[in-house]
Short mmCIF file of C-alpha atoms in Angstrom, two decimals:
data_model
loop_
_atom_site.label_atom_id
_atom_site.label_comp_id
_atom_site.label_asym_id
_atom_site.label_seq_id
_atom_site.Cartn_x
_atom_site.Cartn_y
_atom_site.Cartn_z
CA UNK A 109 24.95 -18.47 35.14
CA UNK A 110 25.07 -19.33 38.44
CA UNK A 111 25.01 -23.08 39.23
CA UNK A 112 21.30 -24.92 40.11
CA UNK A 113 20.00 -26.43 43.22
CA UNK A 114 20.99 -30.38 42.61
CA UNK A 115 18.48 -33.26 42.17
CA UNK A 116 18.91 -35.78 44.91
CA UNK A 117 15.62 -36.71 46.01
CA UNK A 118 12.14 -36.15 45.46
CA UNK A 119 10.88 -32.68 44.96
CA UNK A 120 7.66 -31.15 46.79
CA UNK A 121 4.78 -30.03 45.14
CA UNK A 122 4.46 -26.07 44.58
CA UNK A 123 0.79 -26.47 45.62
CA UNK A 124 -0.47 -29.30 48.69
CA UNK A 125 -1.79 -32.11 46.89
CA UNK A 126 -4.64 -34.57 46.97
CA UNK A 127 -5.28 -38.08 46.33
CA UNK A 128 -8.41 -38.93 44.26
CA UNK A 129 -9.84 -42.45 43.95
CA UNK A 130 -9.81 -42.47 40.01
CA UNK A 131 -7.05 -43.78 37.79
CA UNK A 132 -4.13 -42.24 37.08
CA UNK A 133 -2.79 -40.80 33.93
CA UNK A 134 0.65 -40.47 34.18
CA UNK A 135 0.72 -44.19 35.47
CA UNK A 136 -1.51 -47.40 33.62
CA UNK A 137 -1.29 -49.24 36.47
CA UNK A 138 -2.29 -46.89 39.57
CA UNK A 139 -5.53 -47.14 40.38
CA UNK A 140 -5.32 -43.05 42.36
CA UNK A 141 -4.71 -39.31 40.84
CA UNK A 142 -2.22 -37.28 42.82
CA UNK A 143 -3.70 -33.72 42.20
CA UNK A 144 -2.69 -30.19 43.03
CA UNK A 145 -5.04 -28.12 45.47
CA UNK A 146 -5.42 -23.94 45.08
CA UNK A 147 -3.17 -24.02 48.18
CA UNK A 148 0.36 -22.97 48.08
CA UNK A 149 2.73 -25.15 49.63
CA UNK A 150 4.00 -24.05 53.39
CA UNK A 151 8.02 -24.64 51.68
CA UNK A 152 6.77 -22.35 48.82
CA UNK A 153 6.60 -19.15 50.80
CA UNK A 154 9.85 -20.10 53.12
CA UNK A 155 11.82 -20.13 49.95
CA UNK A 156 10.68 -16.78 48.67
CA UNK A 157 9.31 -19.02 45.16
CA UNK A 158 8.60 -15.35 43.88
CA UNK A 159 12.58 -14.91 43.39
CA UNK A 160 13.39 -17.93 42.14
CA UNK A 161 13.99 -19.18 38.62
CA UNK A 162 11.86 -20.89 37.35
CA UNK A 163 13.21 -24.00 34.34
CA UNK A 164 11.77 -26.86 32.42
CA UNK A 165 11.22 -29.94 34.04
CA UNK A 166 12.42 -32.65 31.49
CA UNK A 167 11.34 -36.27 31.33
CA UNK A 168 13.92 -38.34 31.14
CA UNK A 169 15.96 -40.21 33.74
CA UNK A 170 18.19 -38.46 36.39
CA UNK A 171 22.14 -38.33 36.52
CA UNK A 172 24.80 -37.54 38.81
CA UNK A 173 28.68 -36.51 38.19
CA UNK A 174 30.81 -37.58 41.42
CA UNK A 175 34.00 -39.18 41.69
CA UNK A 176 34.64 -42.89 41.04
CA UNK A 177 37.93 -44.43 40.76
CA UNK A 178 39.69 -41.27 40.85
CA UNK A 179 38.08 -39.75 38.57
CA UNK A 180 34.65 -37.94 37.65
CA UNK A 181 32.02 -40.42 36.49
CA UNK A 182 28.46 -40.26 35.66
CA UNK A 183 26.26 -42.46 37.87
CA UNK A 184 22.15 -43.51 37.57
CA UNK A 185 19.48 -43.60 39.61
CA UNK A 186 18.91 -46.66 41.89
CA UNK A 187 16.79 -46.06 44.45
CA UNK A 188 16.81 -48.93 47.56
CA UNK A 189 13.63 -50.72 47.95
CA UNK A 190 11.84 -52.82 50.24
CA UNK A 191 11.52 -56.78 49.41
CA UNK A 192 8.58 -58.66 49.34
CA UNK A 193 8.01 -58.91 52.80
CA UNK A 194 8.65 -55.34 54.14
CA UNK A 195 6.59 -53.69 51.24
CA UNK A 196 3.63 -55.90 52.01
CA UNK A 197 3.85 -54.45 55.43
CA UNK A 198 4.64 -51.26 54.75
CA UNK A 199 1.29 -51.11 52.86
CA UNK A 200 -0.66 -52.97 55.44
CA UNK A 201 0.72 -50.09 57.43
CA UNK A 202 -0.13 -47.18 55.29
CA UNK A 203 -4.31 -48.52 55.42
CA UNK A 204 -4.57 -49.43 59.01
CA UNK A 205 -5.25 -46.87 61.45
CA UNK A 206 -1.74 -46.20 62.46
CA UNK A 207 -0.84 -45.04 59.31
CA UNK A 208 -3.73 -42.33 59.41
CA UNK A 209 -3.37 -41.30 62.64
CA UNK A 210 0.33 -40.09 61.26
CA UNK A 211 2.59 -42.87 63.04
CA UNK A 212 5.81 -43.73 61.75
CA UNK A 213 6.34 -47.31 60.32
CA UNK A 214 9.71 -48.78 61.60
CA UNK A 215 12.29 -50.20 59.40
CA UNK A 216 14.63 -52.65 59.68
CA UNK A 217 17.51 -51.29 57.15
CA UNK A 218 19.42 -54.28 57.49
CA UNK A 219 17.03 -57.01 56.61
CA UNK A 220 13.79 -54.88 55.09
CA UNK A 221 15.58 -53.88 51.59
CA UNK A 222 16.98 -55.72 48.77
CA UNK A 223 20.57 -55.82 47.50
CA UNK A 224 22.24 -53.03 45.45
CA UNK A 225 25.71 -53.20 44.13
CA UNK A 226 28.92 -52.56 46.54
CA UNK A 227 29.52 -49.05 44.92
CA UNK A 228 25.89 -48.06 45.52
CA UNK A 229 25.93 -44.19 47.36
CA UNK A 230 22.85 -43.18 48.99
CA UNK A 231 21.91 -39.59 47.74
CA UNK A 232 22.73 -36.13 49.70
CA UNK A 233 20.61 -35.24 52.20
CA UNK A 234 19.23 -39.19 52.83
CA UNK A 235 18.68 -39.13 56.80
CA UNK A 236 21.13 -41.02 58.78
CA UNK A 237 20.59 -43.25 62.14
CA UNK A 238 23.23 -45.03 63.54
CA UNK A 239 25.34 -44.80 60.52
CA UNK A 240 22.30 -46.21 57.89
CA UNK A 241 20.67 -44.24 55.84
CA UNK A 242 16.67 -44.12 56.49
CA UNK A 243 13.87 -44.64 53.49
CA UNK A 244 11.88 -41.75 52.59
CA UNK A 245 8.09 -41.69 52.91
CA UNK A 246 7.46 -43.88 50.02
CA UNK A 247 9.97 -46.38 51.37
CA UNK A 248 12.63 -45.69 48.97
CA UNK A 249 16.00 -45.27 50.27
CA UNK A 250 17.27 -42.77 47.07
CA UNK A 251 20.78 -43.40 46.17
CA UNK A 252 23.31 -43.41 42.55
CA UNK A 253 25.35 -46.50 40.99
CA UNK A 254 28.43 -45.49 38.72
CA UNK A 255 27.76 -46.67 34.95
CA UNK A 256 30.46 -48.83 33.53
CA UNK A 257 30.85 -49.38 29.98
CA UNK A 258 30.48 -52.92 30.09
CA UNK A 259 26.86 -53.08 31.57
CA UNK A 260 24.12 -53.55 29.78
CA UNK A 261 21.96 -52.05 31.96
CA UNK A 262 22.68 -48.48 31.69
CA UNK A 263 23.71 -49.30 27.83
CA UNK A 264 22.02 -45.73 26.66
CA UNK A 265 23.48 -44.09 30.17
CA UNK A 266 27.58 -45.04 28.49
CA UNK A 267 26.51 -44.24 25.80
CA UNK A 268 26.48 -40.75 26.36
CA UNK A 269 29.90 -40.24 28.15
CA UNK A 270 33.90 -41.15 27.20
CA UNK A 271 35.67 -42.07 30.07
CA UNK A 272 39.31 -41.94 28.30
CA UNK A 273 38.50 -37.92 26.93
CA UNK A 274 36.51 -37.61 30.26
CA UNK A 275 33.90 -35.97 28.47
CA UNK A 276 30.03 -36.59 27.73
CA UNK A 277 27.65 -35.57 24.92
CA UNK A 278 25.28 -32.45 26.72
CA UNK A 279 22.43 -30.83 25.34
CA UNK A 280 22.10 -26.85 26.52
CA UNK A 281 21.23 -23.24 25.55
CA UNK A 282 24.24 -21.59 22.94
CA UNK A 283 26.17 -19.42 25.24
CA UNK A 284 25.81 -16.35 22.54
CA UNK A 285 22.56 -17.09 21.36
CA UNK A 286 20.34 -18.34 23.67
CA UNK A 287 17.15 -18.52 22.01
CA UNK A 288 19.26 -21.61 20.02
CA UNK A 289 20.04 -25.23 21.76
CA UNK A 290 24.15 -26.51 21.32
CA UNK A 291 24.60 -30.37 21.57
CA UNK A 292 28.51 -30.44 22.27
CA UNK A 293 30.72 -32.18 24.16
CA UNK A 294 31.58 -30.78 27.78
CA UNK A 295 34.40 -32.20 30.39
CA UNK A 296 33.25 -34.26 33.10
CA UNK A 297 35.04 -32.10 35.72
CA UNK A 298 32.91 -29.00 34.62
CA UNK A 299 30.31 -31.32 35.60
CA UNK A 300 31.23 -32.51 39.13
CA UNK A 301 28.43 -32.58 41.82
CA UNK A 302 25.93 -31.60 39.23
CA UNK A 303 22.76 -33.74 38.09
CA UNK A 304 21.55 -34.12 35.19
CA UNK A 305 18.75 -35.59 33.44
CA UNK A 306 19.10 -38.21 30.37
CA UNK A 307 16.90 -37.70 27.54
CA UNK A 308 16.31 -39.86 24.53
CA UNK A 309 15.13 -42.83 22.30
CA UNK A 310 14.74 -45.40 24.55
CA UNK A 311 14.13 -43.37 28.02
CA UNK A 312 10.64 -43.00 28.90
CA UNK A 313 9.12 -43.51 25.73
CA UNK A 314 10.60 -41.13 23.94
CA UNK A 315 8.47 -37.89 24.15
CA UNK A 316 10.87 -35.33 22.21
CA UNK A 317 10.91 -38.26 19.35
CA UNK A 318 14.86 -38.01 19.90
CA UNK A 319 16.53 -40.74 16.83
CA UNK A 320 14.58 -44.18 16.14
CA UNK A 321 15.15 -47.54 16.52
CA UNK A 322 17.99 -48.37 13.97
CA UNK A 323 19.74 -45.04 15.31
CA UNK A 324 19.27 -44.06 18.75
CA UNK A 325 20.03 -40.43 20.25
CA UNK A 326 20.68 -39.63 23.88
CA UNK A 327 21.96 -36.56 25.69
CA UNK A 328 22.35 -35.48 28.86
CA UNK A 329 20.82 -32.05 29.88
CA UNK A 330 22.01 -29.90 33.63
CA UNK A 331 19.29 -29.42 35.50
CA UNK A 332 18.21 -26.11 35.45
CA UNK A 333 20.19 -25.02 32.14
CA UNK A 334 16.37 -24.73 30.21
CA UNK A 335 15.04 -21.27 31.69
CA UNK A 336 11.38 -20.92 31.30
CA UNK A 337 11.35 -17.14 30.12
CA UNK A 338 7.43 -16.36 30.40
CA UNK A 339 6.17 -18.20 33.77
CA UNK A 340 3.33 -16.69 35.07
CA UNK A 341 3.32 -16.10 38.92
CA UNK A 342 2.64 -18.81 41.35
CA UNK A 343 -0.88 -19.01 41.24
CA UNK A 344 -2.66 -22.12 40.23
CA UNK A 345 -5.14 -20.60 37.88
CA UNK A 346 -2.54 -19.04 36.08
CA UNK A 347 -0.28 -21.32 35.83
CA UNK A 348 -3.69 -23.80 34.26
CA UNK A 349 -3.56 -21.30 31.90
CA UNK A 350 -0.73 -21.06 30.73
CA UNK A 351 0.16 -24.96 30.60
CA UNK A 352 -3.20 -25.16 28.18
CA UNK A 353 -2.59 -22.15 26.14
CA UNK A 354 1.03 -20.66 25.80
CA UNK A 355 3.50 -22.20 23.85
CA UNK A 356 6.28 -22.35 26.30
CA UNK A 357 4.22 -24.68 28.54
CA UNK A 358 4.13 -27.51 25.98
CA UNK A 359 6.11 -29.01 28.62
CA UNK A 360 6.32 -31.65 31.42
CA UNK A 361 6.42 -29.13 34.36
CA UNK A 362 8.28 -26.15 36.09
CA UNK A 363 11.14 -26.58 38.34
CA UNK A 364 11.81 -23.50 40.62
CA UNK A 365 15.20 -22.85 41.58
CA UNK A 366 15.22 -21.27 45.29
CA UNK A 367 18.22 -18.99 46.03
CA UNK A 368 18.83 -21.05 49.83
CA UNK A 369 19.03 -24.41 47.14
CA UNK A 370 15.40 -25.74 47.86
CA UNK A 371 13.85 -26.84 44.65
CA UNK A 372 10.00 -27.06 43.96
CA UNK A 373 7.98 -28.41 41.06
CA UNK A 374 4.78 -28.95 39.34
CA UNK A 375 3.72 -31.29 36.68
CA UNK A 376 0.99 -31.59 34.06
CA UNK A 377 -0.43 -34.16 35.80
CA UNK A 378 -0.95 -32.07 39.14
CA UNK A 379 -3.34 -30.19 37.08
CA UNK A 380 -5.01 -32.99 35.44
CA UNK A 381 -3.72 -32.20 32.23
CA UNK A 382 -2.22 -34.90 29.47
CA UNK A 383 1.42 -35.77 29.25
CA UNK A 384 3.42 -36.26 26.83
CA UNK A 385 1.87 -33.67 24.14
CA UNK A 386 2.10 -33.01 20.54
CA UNK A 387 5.24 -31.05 19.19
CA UNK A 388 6.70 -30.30 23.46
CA UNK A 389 8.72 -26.57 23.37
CA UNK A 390 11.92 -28.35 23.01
CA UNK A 391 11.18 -29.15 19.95
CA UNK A 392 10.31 -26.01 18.80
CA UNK A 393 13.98 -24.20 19.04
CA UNK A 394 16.12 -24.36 16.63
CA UNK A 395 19.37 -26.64 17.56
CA UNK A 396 23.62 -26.54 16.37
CA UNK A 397 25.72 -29.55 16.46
CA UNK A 398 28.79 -28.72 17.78
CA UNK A 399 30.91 -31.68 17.99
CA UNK A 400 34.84 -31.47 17.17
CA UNK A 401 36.19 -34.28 17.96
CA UNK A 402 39.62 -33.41 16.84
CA UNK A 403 40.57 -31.70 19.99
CA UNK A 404 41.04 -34.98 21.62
CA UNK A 405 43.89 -37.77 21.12
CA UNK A 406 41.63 -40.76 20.96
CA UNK A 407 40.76 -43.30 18.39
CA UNK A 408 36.83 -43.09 18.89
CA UNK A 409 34.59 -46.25 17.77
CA UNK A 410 33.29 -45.93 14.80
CA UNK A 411 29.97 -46.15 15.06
CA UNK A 412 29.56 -44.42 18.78
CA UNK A 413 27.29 -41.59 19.44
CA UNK A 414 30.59 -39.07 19.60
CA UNK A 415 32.00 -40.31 16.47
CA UNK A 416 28.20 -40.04 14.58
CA UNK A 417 27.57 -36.46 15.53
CA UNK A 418 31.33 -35.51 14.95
CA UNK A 419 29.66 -36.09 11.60
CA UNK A 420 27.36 -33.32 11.74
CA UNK A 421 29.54 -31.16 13.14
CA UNK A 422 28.48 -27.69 12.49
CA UNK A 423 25.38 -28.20 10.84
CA UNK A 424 22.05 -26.52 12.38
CA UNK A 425 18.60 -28.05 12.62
CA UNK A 426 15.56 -26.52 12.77
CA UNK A 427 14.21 -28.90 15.36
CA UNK A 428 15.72 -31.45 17.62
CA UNK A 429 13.67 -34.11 16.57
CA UNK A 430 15.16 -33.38 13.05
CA UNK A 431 18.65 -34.88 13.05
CA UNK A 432 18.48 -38.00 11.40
CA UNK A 433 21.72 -40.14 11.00
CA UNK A 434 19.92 -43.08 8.59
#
């Protein structure tokens, strides 16, 4: 399989979208619905959609594999965002009449944004002036920060990688049987320049019902990897239709995969429909742990996440939401 279009910043809408003055429900605390229209997205038909693969969108947290220290690393999302000062402005701007009329707002990149860390990267394809990379329309400034073991921060993010085997814990279709998921361990350097997205216990509230409390479960999944085998064509009534009715679209969204790399979406919520739902279609496939931790020369901890589904190694579950290690 051919490698997928990378996750780097945010992705358009298949369909143009509207803002309606009602709450939201995909967010408690925004006060406005972002909705789909009928109308097909300009981007759409310049990347020939009809040709491209379409995937499951996951809900999770997004990853990136790039080199740090020498060697490949997995890094988080941390977008740069305006202080105090410059977001009150900003959405002064956005309601006044310049911001209608289509005006730009102007930036000051040096003083409008708070700190990051020193080995903060702004994502690819971030636009540049004068050397500083410029926020996007929301006045976000996308970028990655590597995760160390020791913080606490991106606790669940280590959790799911071993820097001294260079490998990390992936979730992904069985290469022979691909009606059945794998959860194995895969080299970082396979992984280089790939995004991923980080599913689990404590990300996002959990809506695959990955582990509990006392035992948390995370994996990393490629973006792409989860082909969505029965996608209707790009039409919004059919794709209603089959979100509401067809058991492969018990999930968050579609992601289509352009062949020139351009990578378009829609979500639940575009179509006013509820997210997260009862039993989602990853939890419907049937899933092998295949975790052999004896290829490696390394004293694991051991209670870490390797060292618990070494464990299980070989054993098959009929559901993901079924491996249990209390």
């Amino acid at each position: 399989m051919r490698r997928r279009g990378s996750v780097q910043q945010k992705i358009s809408c298949v369909f143009l979208t509207e803002v309606k003055n009602e709450p939201s429900t995909k967010r408690e605390y925004q006060k406005f619905r972002v909705l789909a229209t009928e109308t097909l997205n300009p981007k759409v038909l310049e990347s020939d959609i009809q040709s491209a693969v379409p995937t499951e969108k996951l809900d999770g947290t997004c990853c990136y594999v790039s080199a740090y220290k020498g060697k490949p690393y997995l890094w988080a999302r941390l977008d740069k965002k305006p202080n105090k000062q410059a977001e009150k402005r900003f959405k002064t701007f956005q309601h006044s009449t310049k911001g209608s009329e289509g005006k730009a707002f102007v930036w000051n990149v040096k003083e409008d944004f708070r700190s990051v860390p020193e080995s903060w990267i702004f994502a690819h394809g971030v636009t540049q002036c004068n050397g500083y990379p410029q926020p996007d329309e929301n006045g976000h400034i996308p970028g990655w920060v590597p995760v160390e073991n020791d913080n606490k921060q991106y606790c669940w993010h280590s959790s799911v990688v071993n820097y001294e085997i260079g490998a990390a814990l992936v979730l992904r279709p069985h290469t022979e049987h691909q009606e059945l998921l794998e959860i194995t361990t895969v080299p970082l350097h396979e992984l280089l320049e790939q995004t991923l997205e980080l599913i689990g216990t404590n990300i996002n509230a959990n809506p695959y019902g990955l582990g509990s409390k006392k035992q948390p479960i995370h994996l990393l999944v490629s973006h792409g990897v989860l082909e969505i085998q029965s996608a209707p064509a790009v039409n919004y009534q059919q794709l209603l239709g089959w979100f509401q009715g067809c058991e492969e679209g018990k999930v968050e969204g579609i992601v289509w995969h352009c062949s020139d790399g351009t990578l378009i979406k829609l979500h639940r919520h575009h179509l006013g429909l509820r997210w997260p739902v009862e039993d989602p279609f990853l939890n419907s496939r049937p899933v092998l742990v295949n975790v052999d931790l004896t290829q490696y020369e390394w004293d694991f901890i051991p209670k870490s996440l390797f060292t618990t589904f070494s464990e299980f190694n070989g054993r098959q579950f009929d559901h993901l939401k079924d491996i249990c290690f209390e």
